[in-house]
Short mmCIF file of C-alpha atoms in Angstrom, two decimals:
data_model
loop_
_atom_site.label_atom_id
_atom_site.label_comp_id
_atom_site.label_asym_id
_atom_site.label_seq_id
_atom_site.Cartn_x
_atom_site.Cartn_y
_atom_site.Cartn_z
CA CYS A 1 -9.73 -32.09 -40.44
CA SER A 2 -11.82 -32.65 -37.32
CA GLU A 3 -10.55 -34.15 -34.10
CA TYR A 4 -14.03 -35.59 -33.56
CA LEU A 5 -14.57 -38.57 -35.85
CA GLY A 6 -18.36 -38.38 -35.83
CA LEU A 7 -18.65 -34.60 -36.13
CA ASP A 8 -19.35 -34.51 -39.88
CA PHE A 9 -22.03 -37.19 -39.50
CA ALA A 10 -23.61 -35.37 -36.53
CA ARG A 11 -23.72 -32.11 -38.51
CA LYS A 12 -25.61 -33.85 -41.32
CA MET A 13 -28.06 -35.62 -38.98
CA PHE A 14 -28.84 -32.82 -36.50
CA SER A 15 -29.62 -29.13 -36.62
CA PRO A 16 -27.63 -27.13 -34.04
CA ALA A 17 -30.69 -26.94 -31.78
CA SER A 18 -31.57 -30.64 -32.01
CA TYR A 19 -27.93 -31.68 -31.48
CA ALA A 20 -27.71 -29.52 -28.35
CA ALA A 21 -30.95 -30.93 -26.96
CA THR A 22 -29.91 -34.54 -27.68
CA PHE A 23 -26.40 -34.02 -26.28
CA ASN A 24 -27.65 -32.41 -23.07
CA PHE A 25 -30.39 -35.01 -22.57
CA GLY A 26 -28.09 -37.97 -23.20
CA TRP A 27 -25.29 -36.84 -20.91
CA GLY A 28 -27.58 -35.46 -18.24
CA TYR A 29 -29.74 -38.54 -18.11
CA SER A 30 -27.07 -41.21 -18.35
CA SER A 31 -24.41 -39.72 -16.10
CA ALA A 32 -26.02 -37.37 -13.64
CA GLN A 33 -29.13 -39.30 -12.68
CA ASN A 34 -28.18 -42.98 -12.87
CA PHE A 35 -24.65 -42.87 -11.55
CA THR A 36 -23.28 -45.22 -8.92
CA ILE A 37 -19.80 -46.19 -7.81
CA PRO A 38 -19.27 -49.59 -6.22
CA ILE A 39 -17.74 -49.16 -2.77
CA CYS A 40 -16.91 -51.40 0.16
CA LYS A 41 -18.49 -50.18 3.38
CA ALA A 42 -15.87 -49.31 6.04
CA ALA A 43 -13.04 -50.81 3.97
CA PRO A 44 -9.73 -50.72 5.81
CA ILE A 45 -7.16 -48.26 4.54
CA VAL A 46 -4.15 -50.04 3.08
CA PRO A 47 -0.95 -49.08 4.90
CA HIS A 48 1.08 -46.55 2.97
CA GLU A 49 4.84 -46.27 3.15
CA GLY A 50 6.36 -42.84 3.15
CA SER A 51 4.87 -39.50 4.09
CA GLY A 52 1.49 -38.45 2.79
CA TRP A 53 -0.60 -40.09 0.10
CA PRO A 54 -0.27 -39.90 -3.67
CA VAL A 55 -2.81 -37.42 -5.05
CA VAL A 56 -4.27 -36.95 -8.54
CA VAL A 57 -6.28 -33.85 -9.42
CA PHE A 58 -8.53 -35.08 -12.24
CA SER A 59 -9.73 -32.58 -14.85
CA HIS A 60 -12.50 -33.77 -17.18
CA GLY A 61 -12.57 -33.17 -20.92
CA ILE A 62 -14.84 -30.88 -22.92
CA GLY A 63 -18.47 -32.05 -22.83
CA SER A 64 -17.86 -34.26 -19.80
CA ASN A 65 -17.91 -33.85 -16.07
CA ARG A 66 -16.29 -35.58 -13.10
CA TYR A 67 -18.64 -38.56 -13.46
CA THR A 68 -17.83 -39.52 -17.04
CA MET A 69 -14.34 -40.77 -16.26
CA SER A 70 -15.28 -42.29 -12.91
CA GLN A 71 -13.93 -45.71 -13.93
CA VAL A 72 -10.44 -44.26 -14.19
CA CYS A 73 -10.85 -42.32 -10.93
CA TYR A 74 -12.04 -45.19 -8.81
CA GLN A 75 -9.46 -47.55 -10.28
CA LEU A 76 -6.79 -45.07 -9.17
CA ALA A 77 -8.46 -44.81 -5.75
CA SER A 78 -8.53 -48.60 -5.43
CA MET A 79 -4.73 -48.53 -5.79
CA GLY A 80 -4.31 -46.09 -2.90
CA VAL A 81 -4.34 -42.80 -4.81
CA VAL A 82 -6.41 -39.93 -3.46
CA VAL A 83 -8.40 -38.69 -6.48
CA VAL A 84 -9.88 -35.21 -6.50
CA ALA A 85 -12.19 -34.92 -9.53
CA ILE A 86 -13.20 -31.39 -10.48
CA ASP A 87 -16.32 -30.20 -12.27
CA HIS A 88 -15.16 -27.21 -14.30
CA ARG A 89 -17.47 -24.23 -14.26
CA GLU A 90 -16.59 -22.44 -17.48
CA GLY A 91 -18.98 -24.24 -19.83
CA SER A 92 -16.89 -27.25 -20.83
CA ALA A 93 -18.90 -29.66 -18.65
CA PHE A 94 -22.30 -30.81 -19.87
CA TRP A 95 -23.68 -29.25 -16.67
CA SER A 96 -22.31 -27.89 -13.44
CA PHE A 97 -23.15 -25.30 -10.82
CA SER A 98 -21.40 -22.66 -8.80
CA LYS A 99 -22.31 -21.56 -5.28
CA GLU A 100 -21.00 -18.44 -3.62
CA GLY A 101 -22.80 -17.65 -0.37
CA ASP A 102 -26.53 -18.10 -0.98
CA LYS A 103 -26.23 -17.56 -4.73
CA VAL A 104 -26.38 -20.74 -6.85
CA GLU A 105 -25.72 -20.51 -10.58
CA GLU A 106 -26.38 -23.37 -12.99
CA ILE A 107 -23.75 -23.63 -15.69
CA HIS A 108 -24.75 -25.43 -18.87
CA HIS A 109 -22.48 -26.64 -21.65
CA LEU A 110 -21.16 -23.81 -23.81
CA PHE A 111 -21.46 -24.70 -27.48
CA VAL A 112 -18.69 -22.95 -29.38
CA PRO A 113 -18.99 -22.59 -33.15
CA VAL A 114 -15.95 -23.53 -35.20
CA ASP A 115 -15.00 -20.07 -36.44
CA GLU A 116 -12.43 -17.35 -35.94
CA ASN A 117 -13.56 -16.81 -32.30
CA GLU A 118 -13.14 -20.44 -31.24
CA TYR A 119 -9.52 -19.98 -30.12
CA LYS A 120 -10.42 -16.95 -27.98
CA VAL A 121 -13.30 -18.78 -26.24
CA ARG A 122 -11.33 -22.01 -25.69
CA ASN A 123 -8.29 -20.09 -24.43
CA LYS A 124 -10.51 -18.34 -21.87
CA GLN A 125 -11.87 -21.75 -20.81
CA VAL A 126 -8.37 -23.23 -20.43
CA ASN A 127 -7.27 -20.30 -18.26
CA HIS A 128 -10.40 -20.68 -16.10
CA ARG A 129 -9.74 -24.42 -15.75
CA CYS A 130 -6.14 -23.71 -14.67
CA GLU A 131 -7.41 -21.32 -11.99
CA GLU A 132 -9.80 -24.04 -10.72
CA VAL A 133 -7.00 -26.62 -10.58
CA ILE A 134 -4.80 -24.15 -8.66
CA ARG A 135 -7.69 -23.45 -6.24
CA THR A 136 -8.12 -27.20 -5.76
CA ILE A 137 -4.41 -27.68 -4.99
CA GLU A 138 -4.52 -24.75 -2.55
CA THR A 139 -7.55 -26.34 -0.82
CA LEU A 140 -5.73 -29.68 -0.60
CA ASP A 141 -2.76 -27.88 0.93
CA LYS A 142 -5.04 -26.33 3.59
CA LEU A 143 -6.48 -29.78 4.37
CA ASN A 144 -2.97 -31.22 4.59
CA GLN A 145 -2.04 -28.49 7.10
CA GLY A 146 -5.12 -29.33 9.20
CA LYS A 147 -6.85 -26.04 8.42
CA PRO A 148 -10.66 -26.05 8.19
CA VAL A 149 -12.16 -25.88 4.71
CA PRO A 150 -15.87 -25.04 4.51
CA ASN A 151 -18.05 -27.24 2.31
CA VAL A 152 -20.54 -25.05 0.44
CA TYR A 153 -22.53 -27.99 -0.90
CA GLU A 154 -25.62 -28.42 1.30
CA ASP A 155 -26.59 -31.97 0.29
CA SER A 156 -23.96 -33.58 2.51
CA ILE A 157 -25.59 -37.03 2.29
CA LYS A 158 -24.17 -37.26 -1.26
CA THR A 159 -20.70 -36.02 -0.34
CA ASN A 160 -20.22 -37.35 3.19
CA LEU A 161 -19.76 -41.12 3.42
CA THR A 162 -19.53 -41.22 7.22
CA PHE A 163 -23.16 -42.42 7.33
CA LEU A 164 -21.98 -45.80 5.95
#
């Protein structure tokens, strides 16, 4: 029994190589290159009662990335929730990258065959994802304490909305 309803059909229609190429092209083209989020320039922040703001750390599913569930994320944000959407870097996203110092590593989707090693690979991915969520929460805690957190992403025009 497969948890993916179209998996049997996809196996009949595609070879492993053609499926991978189609999957990567479709996700990469539709989500990464033509993605926009509607925003209101300089929108006032709605007053919040209590201390702090509600926060959601959003973890994407296998074969996705932080963009694919953006509708859910910006709906939460529109209700006053701070949403931190992570791109996981263990091969579950359709594409991601890692930067440590000057070293940038592209991370493509890891296709895992359904066999006796699947559990071992997926378990390693889940543990990596947990470490990334913990690192995200620790970073949020530093921000909450007013400590500086360096941004390693150089293309700040895409991540810094102060230019609006």
